Amino acid sequence: MSAAIIDGKAFAARVRAQVAGHVARLAAGGLVPGLAVVLVGDDPASAVYVRNKGIQTKEAGMASFEHRLPAETSEAELLGLIAALNADPAVHGILVQLPLPKHLDPDLVINAIDPAKDVDGFHISNVGLLGTGQKAMVPCTPLGCLMLLRDRHGSLAGMEAVVIGRSNIVGKPMAQLLLGDSCTVTIAHSRTRNLPEVCRRADILVAAVGRPEMVKGDWIRPGATVIDVGINRVPGEGGTSRIVGDVDFASAAAVAGAITPVPGGVGPMTIACLLANTLTACCRANGLPEPEGLTP
Ligand code: NDP
């Protein structure tokens, strides 16, 4: 193995510590940033995410408001809760955990959140602001990837970046952020021809596909930086299961210059950036200077 391992776990701990330091200073002046997380239904994976978010929010010194609603919650009830959270001055960030039960329209629900409190960065206004290079709330996972890349490379200007995946939550905002940092960006997807060849031109390769170990070492340009966003559960030994990324780590690490592991790479950055976004939202809402290094 030749690649440097990008330690997202350690980096995320530093981001969380930075956030906690700012929160402590705000709290000393009587301002406590607050994050409301709304979970509808009983999807077990979502319940774990929401619990972890609550724990880390409190650890950062912020107020955590959890709203767990039954799966049969109506659209009107959910929109009513969002309206109340929009109006609540103690709430600076609102996150509705996805996926929602089938009878609820996620676009309608997300677009009901006050864009200034949309710490997931999924509201159409924030998507538009990011796309036009204006100050936005930025989706947490791509923001975390950008932080890791800037930490490794400093300036990304002029680099060839290939993003595999064009979802609204990872692929597209990732591409926008890389473009904002003056990379030459290619977005690949399931209809892309000659994907290995496209990937081989990347100085920066971001895989956000959801297919276990799809990206092989011979798809990677020697020395490239590989950011593996994928979280895939696959069968392990003796009836257990394990988590792997979208990149075949062993073969990729033999070629890449640097690579994020799974677990311990991008994953921990996502919640750290959620906390960062909540702090940013709180500062903006109160006309305070934004902490440095936590926004694009
Ligand atoms: P989506 O399923 O929404 O999007 C997957 C994308 O990959 C689509 O654009 C799809 O193309 C593309 N794709 C699928 N198959 C292929 C293929 N064979 N070749 C090329 N492209 C392909 O997934 P998400 O963006 O939501 O998530 C991607 C991965 O990242 C998942 O493993 C998810 O668990 C993980 N994730 C991790 C997070 C973290 O915190 N680390 C946070 C969010 C997601 P098309 O559009 O043509 O269908």
Short mmCIF file of C-alpha atoms and ligand atoms in Angstrom, two decimals:
data_model
loop_
_atom_site.label_atom_id
_atom_site.label_comp_id
_atom_site.label_asym_id
_atom_site.label_seq_id
_atom_site.Cartn_x
_atom_site.Cartn_y
_atom_site.Cartn_z
CA MET A 1 0.00 0.00 0.00
CA SER A 2 1.38 3.40 -0.93
CA ALA A 3 -1.52 5.80 -0.36
CA ALA A 4 -1.72 8.10 2.64
CA ILE A 5 -4.83 7.33 4.67
CA ILE A 6 -7.04 10.37 5.15
CA ASP A 7 -8.21 10.08 8.73
CA GLY A 8 -11.75 11.47 8.63
CA LYS A 9 -12.41 10.36 12.18
CA ALA A 10 -9.58 12.49 13.58
CA PHE A 11 -10.43 15.41 11.29
CA ALA A 12 -14.10 15.27 12.33
CA ALA A 13 -13.05 15.30 15.99
CA ARG A 14 -11.09 18.50 15.32
CA VAL A 15 -14.10 20.08 13.57
CA ARG A 16 -16.36 19.12 16.47
CA ALA A 17 -13.86 20.58 18.96
CA GLN A 18 -13.70 23.80 16.94
CA VAL A 19 -17.50 23.98 16.89
CA ALA A 20 -17.69 23.26 20.63
CA GLY A 21 -15.21 26.08 21.33
CA HIS A 22 -17.36 28.58 19.42
CA VAL A 23 -20.53 27.29 21.03
CA ALA A 24 -19.01 27.73 24.49
CA ARG A 25 -18.17 31.36 23.69
CA LEU A 26 -21.70 32.01 22.38
CA ALA A 27 -23.27 30.24 25.36
CA ALA A 28 -21.22 32.42 27.75
CA GLY A 29 -23.07 35.35 26.20
CA GLY A 30 -26.42 33.60 26.62
CA LEU A 31 -26.84 32.31 23.04
CA VAL A 32 -27.13 28.53 22.70
CA PRO A 33 -27.29 27.17 19.13
CA GLY A 34 -30.14 24.66 18.77
CA LEU A 35 -30.71 21.81 16.33
CA ALA A 36 -34.11 20.18 15.83
CA VAL A 37 -34.18 16.73 14.27
CA VAL A 38 -37.47 15.30 13.04
CA LEU A 39 -37.85 11.54 12.58
CA VAL A 40 -41.06 10.17 11.07
CA GLY A 41 -41.62 6.42 11.39
CA ASP A 42 -39.45 3.67 12.81
CA ASP A 43 -36.79 2.95 10.19
CA PRO A 44 -34.04 1.37 12.36
CA ALA A 45 -31.09 2.90 10.46
CA SER A 46 -32.68 6.36 10.66
CA ALA A 47 -33.27 5.91 14.39
CA VAL A 48 -29.54 5.19 14.89
CA TYR A 49 -28.55 8.28 12.84
CA VAL A 50 -30.95 10.49 14.80
CA ARG A 51 -29.68 9.17 18.14
CA ASN A 52 -26.05 9.81 17.12
CA LYS A 53 -26.90 13.30 15.92
CA GLY A 54 -28.59 14.07 19.25
CA ILE A 55 -25.62 12.79 21.26
CA GLN A 56 -23.05 14.74 19.25
CA THR A 57 -25.18 17.91 19.27
CA LYS A 58 -25.27 17.85 23.07
CA GLU A 59 -21.55 17.00 23.28
CA ALA A 60 -20.85 20.16 21.26
CA GLY A 61 -22.77 22.16 23.88
CA MET A 62 -25.76 22.84 21.65
CA ALA A 63 -29.42 22.31 22.42
CA SER A 64 -30.88 19.20 20.79
CA PHE A 65 -34.60 18.97 20.10
CA GLU A 66 -35.78 15.55 18.92
CA HIS A 67 -39.23 15.09 17.43
CA ARG A 68 -40.20 11.45 16.84
CA LEU A 69 -43.47 11.12 14.99
CA PRO A 70 -45.41 7.95 14.14
CA ALA A 71 -45.18 6.53 10.60
CA GLU A 72 -48.81 7.46 9.92
CA THR A 73 -48.22 11.19 10.59
CA SER A 74 -50.11 13.25 8.02
CA GLU A 75 -48.52 15.81 5.73
CA ALA A 76 -50.46 18.58 7.48
CA GLU A 77 -49.19 17.49 10.90
CA LEU A 78 -45.58 17.37 9.71
CA LEU A 79 -45.86 20.75 7.98
CA GLY A 80 -47.41 22.14 11.18
CA LEU A 81 -44.39 20.98 13.20
CA ILE A 82 -41.99 22.48 10.66
CA ALA A 83 -43.84 25.80 10.78
CA ALA A 84 -43.54 25.80 14.58
CA LEU A 85 -39.80 25.04 14.39
CA ASN A 86 -39.33 27.75 11.74
CA ALA A 87 -40.87 30.24 14.17
CA ASP A 88 -38.97 29.04 17.26
CA PRO A 89 -36.02 31.37 18.04
CA ALA A 90 -34.28 28.63 20.07
CA VAL A 91 -34.06 26.47 16.94
CA HIS A 92 -31.32 27.52 14.49
CA GLY A 93 -31.15 24.31 12.47
CA ILE A 94 -33.88 21.92 11.32
CA LEU A 95 -33.20 18.49 9.88
CA VAL A 96 -35.91 16.14 8.67
CA GLN A 97 -34.43 12.65 8.57
CA LEU A 98 -34.82 11.00 5.16
CA PRO A 99 -36.24 8.77 3.84
CA LEU A 100 -39.77 9.73 4.81
CA PRO A 101 -42.64 7.23 4.74
CA LYS A 102 -44.02 6.81 1.20
CA HIS A 103 -47.16 8.96 1.70
CA LEU A 104 -45.08 12.07 2.48
CA ASP A 105 -43.54 14.12 -0.35
CA PRO A 106 -39.91 14.83 0.65
CA ASP A 107 -39.57 17.83 -1.70
CA LEU A 108 -42.67 19.48 -0.24
CA VAL A 109 -41.49 18.83 3.31
CA ILE A 110 -37.88 19.97 2.79
CA ASN A 111 -39.01 23.11 0.97
CA ALA A 112 -41.25 23.99 3.93
CA ILE A 113 -38.14 24.45 6.11
CA ASP A 114 -36.93 28.05 6.50
CA PRO A 115 -33.88 28.06 4.16
CA ALA A 116 -31.86 29.88 6.84
CA LYS A 117 -32.46 26.88 9.17
CA ASP A 118 -31.99 24.22 6.47
CA VAL A 119 -28.79 22.72 7.88
CA ASP A 120 -28.95 19.80 5.43
CA GLY A 121 -28.76 22.28 2.53
CA PHE A 122 -31.48 20.46 0.60
CA HIS A 123 -33.98 23.37 0.30
CA ILE A 124 -34.38 24.53 -3.29
CA SER A 125 -33.20 28.03 -2.31
CA ASN A 126 -29.96 26.66 -0.91
CA VAL A 127 -29.48 24.46 -3.98
CA GLY A 128 -29.88 27.57 -6.14
CA LEU A 129 -27.58 29.68 -3.98
CA LEU A 130 -24.86 27.02 -4.10
CA GLY A 131 -25.31 26.61 -7.86
CA THR A 132 -24.86 30.33 -8.41
CA GLY A 133 -21.88 30.64 -6.07
CA GLN A 134 -23.73 32.55 -3.37
CA LYS A 135 -23.69 32.06 0.38
CA ALA A 136 -25.78 28.95 1.07
CA MET A 137 -26.33 26.23 3.61
CA VAL A 138 -24.26 23.42 2.06
CA PRO A 139 -25.11 19.68 2.28
CA CYS A 140 -23.07 18.10 5.07
CA THR A 141 -21.46 15.12 3.31
CA PRO A 142 -20.03 17.06 0.34
CA LEU A 143 -18.96 19.87 2.69
CA GLY A 144 -17.04 17.28 4.74
CA CYS A 145 -15.39 15.91 1.58
CA LEU A 146 -14.36 19.45 0.56
CA MET A 147 -12.80 20.07 3.97
CA LEU A 148 -10.75 16.87 3.69
CA LEU A 149 -9.61 17.78 0.18
CA ARG A 150 -8.63 21.34 1.13
CA ASP A 151 -6.76 20.03 4.13
CA ARG A 152 -4.73 17.71 1.91
CA HIS A 153 -4.16 19.95 -1.10
CA GLY A 154 -4.63 23.54 0.00
CA SER A 155 -5.82 25.04 -3.28
CA LEU A 156 -7.76 22.70 -5.59
CA ALA A 157 -7.63 25.14 -8.52
CA GLY A 158 -7.04 23.53 -11.88
CA MET A 159 -7.30 19.96 -10.63
CA GLU A 160 -9.27 17.37 -12.61
CA ALA A 161 -12.12 16.13 -10.41
CA VAL A 162 -14.42 13.23 -11.26
CA VAL A 163 -17.52 12.68 -9.13
CA ILE A 164 -19.26 9.34 -9.62
CA GLY A 165 -22.92 9.81 -8.66
CA ARG A 166 -25.38 12.61 -9.41
CA SER A 167 -27.73 12.50 -6.42
CA ASN A 168 -29.07 15.74 -5.00
CA ILE A 169 -27.60 15.01 -1.58
CA VAL A 170 -24.04 14.05 -2.54
CA GLY A 171 -23.01 13.96 -6.20
CA LYS A 172 -24.45 17.24 -7.51
CA PRO A 173 -23.53 19.47 -4.54
CA MET A 174 -20.07 17.84 -4.45
CA ALA A 175 -19.56 18.79 -8.07
CA GLN A 176 -20.74 22.36 -7.37
CA LEU A 177 -18.31 22.73 -4.49
CA LEU A 178 -15.40 21.42 -6.55
CA LEU A 179 -16.36 23.79 -9.35
CA GLY A 180 -16.47 26.60 -6.79
CA ASP A 181 -12.88 25.71 -5.91
CA SER A 182 -11.95 25.94 -9.62
CA CYS A 183 -11.56 22.24 -10.36
CA THR A 184 -12.37 20.94 -13.82
CA VAL A 185 -15.32 18.74 -12.91
CA THR A 186 -16.82 15.67 -14.56
CA ILE A 187 -19.97 14.11 -13.14
CA ALA A 188 -20.29 10.40 -13.96
CA HIS A 189 -23.36 8.24 -13.42
CA SER A 190 -24.93 4.93 -14.41
CA ARG A 191 -25.12 5.91 -18.09
CA THR A 192 -21.53 7.12 -18.35
CA ARG A 193 -19.55 5.31 -21.06
CA ASN A 194 -16.07 3.96 -20.26
CA LEU A 195 -16.31 4.83 -16.57
CA PRO A 196 -12.85 3.41 -15.70
CA GLU A 197 -11.31 5.59 -18.41
CA VAL A 198 -13.18 8.68 -17.18
CA CYS A 199 -12.00 7.98 -13.63
CA ARG A 200 -8.38 7.59 -14.71
CA ARG A 201 -8.16 11.25 -15.65
CA ALA A 202 -9.03 12.37 -12.12
CA ASP A 203 -6.61 14.05 -9.75
CA ILE A 204 -9.54 13.92 -7.33
CA LEU A 205 -11.97 11.01 -7.53
CA VAL A 206 -15.13 11.10 -5.42
CA ALA A 207 -17.21 7.92 -5.39
CA ALA A 208 -20.82 8.34 -4.23
CA VAL A 209 -22.54 5.41 -5.86
CA GLY A 210 -23.84 2.91 -3.32
CA ARG A 211 -22.20 -0.11 -5.00
CA PRO A 212 -19.79 -2.07 -2.82
CA GLU A 213 -16.15 -1.86 -3.94
CA MET A 214 -17.07 -0.94 -7.52
CA VAL A 215 -14.10 1.35 -8.16
CA LYS A 216 -10.96 -0.74 -8.73
CA GLY A 217 -7.30 0.20 -8.43
CA ASP A 218 -6.79 0.23 -12.19
CA TRP A 219 -9.47 2.95 -12.50
CA ILE A 220 -7.27 5.31 -10.50
CA ARG A 221 -4.59 7.61 -11.78
CA PRO A 222 -1.35 7.04 -9.85
CA GLY A 223 -1.10 9.56 -7.03
CA ALA A 224 -4.75 10.66 -7.19
CA THR A 225 -6.76 11.52 -4.09
CA VAL A 226 -9.73 9.19 -3.63
CA ILE A 227 -12.72 10.16 -1.52
CA ASP A 228 -15.01 7.20 -0.87
CA VAL A 229 -18.48 8.33 0.21
CA GLY A 230 -20.11 4.90 -0.09
CA ILE A 231 -21.53 3.09 2.91
CA ASN A 232 -22.48 -0.46 1.94
CA ARG A 233 -23.27 -3.34 4.27
CA VAL A 234 -22.01 -6.66 2.92
CA PRO A 235 -21.93 -10.17 4.40
CA GLY A 236 -18.88 -10.77 6.63
CA GLU A 237 -17.43 -13.91 8.14
CA GLY A 238 -19.55 -16.31 10.19
CA GLY A 239 -22.93 -14.77 9.38
CA THR A 240 -21.84 -11.27 10.43
CA SER A 241 -21.87 -8.18 8.25
CA ARG A 242 -19.34 -5.43 7.61
CA ILE A 243 -19.32 -1.98 6.03
CA VAL A 244 -17.40 -1.29 2.84
CA GLY A 245 -17.20 1.72 0.56
CA ASP A 246 -17.74 2.17 -3.16
CA VAL A 247 -13.99 1.78 -3.70
CA ASP A 248 -12.04 -1.47 -3.56
CA PHE A 249 -9.75 -0.19 -0.83
CA ALA A 250 -6.85 -2.65 -1.18
CA SER A 251 -6.31 -2.24 -4.91
CA ALA A 252 -7.04 1.51 -4.82
CA ALA A 253 -4.64 2.20 -1.95
CA ALA A 254 -1.83 0.60 -3.95
CA VAL A 255 -2.21 3.25 -6.67
CA ALA A 256 -3.72 6.38 -5.07
CA GLY A 257 -1.73 9.14 -3.40
CA ALA A 258 -4.30 9.43 -0.63
CA ILE A 259 -7.58 7.70 0.17
CA THR A 260 -10.37 7.84 2.73
CA PRO A 261 -11.09 4.52 4.45
CA VAL A 262 -14.60 3.16 5.08
CA PRO A 263 -15.43 3.30 7.91
CA GLY A 264 -13.50 6.21 9.38
CA GLY A 265 -13.29 8.48 6.33
CA VAL A 266 -16.18 10.58 5.07
CA GLY A 267 -18.80 9.14 7.45
CA PRO A 268 -17.68 10.95 10.64
CA MET A 269 -17.38 14.22 8.70
CA THR A 270 -21.10 14.28 7.91
CA ILE A 271 -22.31 14.79 11.49
CA ALA A 272 -19.38 17.13 12.25
CA CYS A 273 -20.51 19.29 9.32
CA LEU A 274 -24.11 19.17 10.53
CA LEU A 275 -22.92 20.70 13.79
CA ALA A 276 -20.82 23.21 11.86
CA ASN A 277 -23.84 24.18 9.75
CA THR A 278 -25.99 24.62 12.86
CA LEU A 279 -23.38 26.94 14.36
CA THR A 280 -23.15 28.85 11.07
CA ALA A 281 -26.95 29.19 10.93
CA CYS A 282 -27.00 30.48 14.51
CA CYS A 283 -24.28 33.06 13.77
CA ARG A 284 -26.06 34.24 10.61
CA ALA A 285 -29.42 34.48 12.40
CA ASN A 286 -27.84 36.69 15.05
CA GLY A 287 -25.71 38.84 12.76
CA LEU A 288 -22.48 37.44 14.25
CA PRO A 289 -19.27 36.71 12.31
CA GLU A 290 -19.14 33.16 11.00
CA PRO A 291 -16.42 30.87 12.34
CA GLU A 292 -13.60 30.38 9.84
CA GLY A 293 -13.03 27.13 7.98
CA LEU A 294 -16.49 25.68 8.52
CA THR A 295 -18.11 26.99 5.34
CA PRO A 296 -17.01 26.78 1.67
P1 NDP B 1 -28.10 7.52 -4.82
O1 NDP B 1 -28.57 6.11 -4.97
O2 NDP B 1 -29.09 8.60 -4.66
O3 NDP B 1 -27.20 7.87 -6.11
C1 NDP B 1 -26.26 6.98 -6.60
C2 NDP B 1 -25.65 7.54 -7.84
O4 NDP B 1 -24.72 6.57 -8.33
C3 NDP B 1 -26.64 7.80 -8.96
O5 NDP B 1 -26.38 9.05 -9.57
C4 NDP B 1 -26.41 6.67 -9.95
O6 NDP B 1 -26.55 7.02 -11.31
C5 NDP B 1 -24.95 6.35 -9.71
N1 NDP B 1 -24.66 4.97 -10.07
C6 NDP B 1 -25.32 3.86 -9.69
N2 NDP B 1 -24.77 2.76 -10.25
C7 NDP B 1 -23.74 3.20 -11.01
C8 NDP B 1 -22.79 2.56 -11.82
N3 NDP B 1 -22.78 1.23 -11.98
N4 NDP B 1 -21.88 3.32 -12.45
C9 NDP B 1 -21.86 4.65 -12.30
N5 NDP B 1 -22.74 5.32 -11.52
C10 NDP B 1 -23.67 4.60 -10.89
O7 NDP B 1 -27.04 7.48 -3.63
P2 NDP B 1 -26.50 8.66 -2.68
O8 NDP B 1 -25.84 9.71 -3.48
O9 NDP B 1 -27.55 9.04 -1.72
O10 NDP B 1 -25.40 7.85 -1.86
C11 NDP B 1 -24.28 7.26 -2.49
C12 NDP B 1 -23.52 6.44 -1.49
O11 NDP B 1 -23.04 7.31 -0.47
C13 NDP B 1 -24.33 5.38 -0.76
O12 NDP B 1 -23.49 4.27 -0.48
C14 NDP B 1 -24.72 6.05 0.53
O13 NDP B 1 -24.95 5.12 1.58
C15 NDP B 1 -23.49 6.86 0.79
N6 NDP B 1 -23.71 8.03 1.63
C16 NDP B 1 -22.83 8.25 2.63
C17 NDP B 1 -22.95 9.33 3.44
C18 NDP B 1 -21.93 9.55 4.50
O14 NDP B 1 -22.20 10.21 5.46
N7 NDP B 1 -20.71 9.04 4.33
C19 NDP B 1 -24.06 10.27 3.30
C20 NDP B 1 -24.90 10.02 2.15
C21 NDP B 1 -24.72 8.92 1.37
P3 NDP B 1 -27.99 7.39 -11.96
O15 NDP B 1 -28.29 8.76 -11.49
O16 NDP B 1 -27.71 7.31 -13.42
O17 NDP B 1 -28.94 6.35 -11.47
#
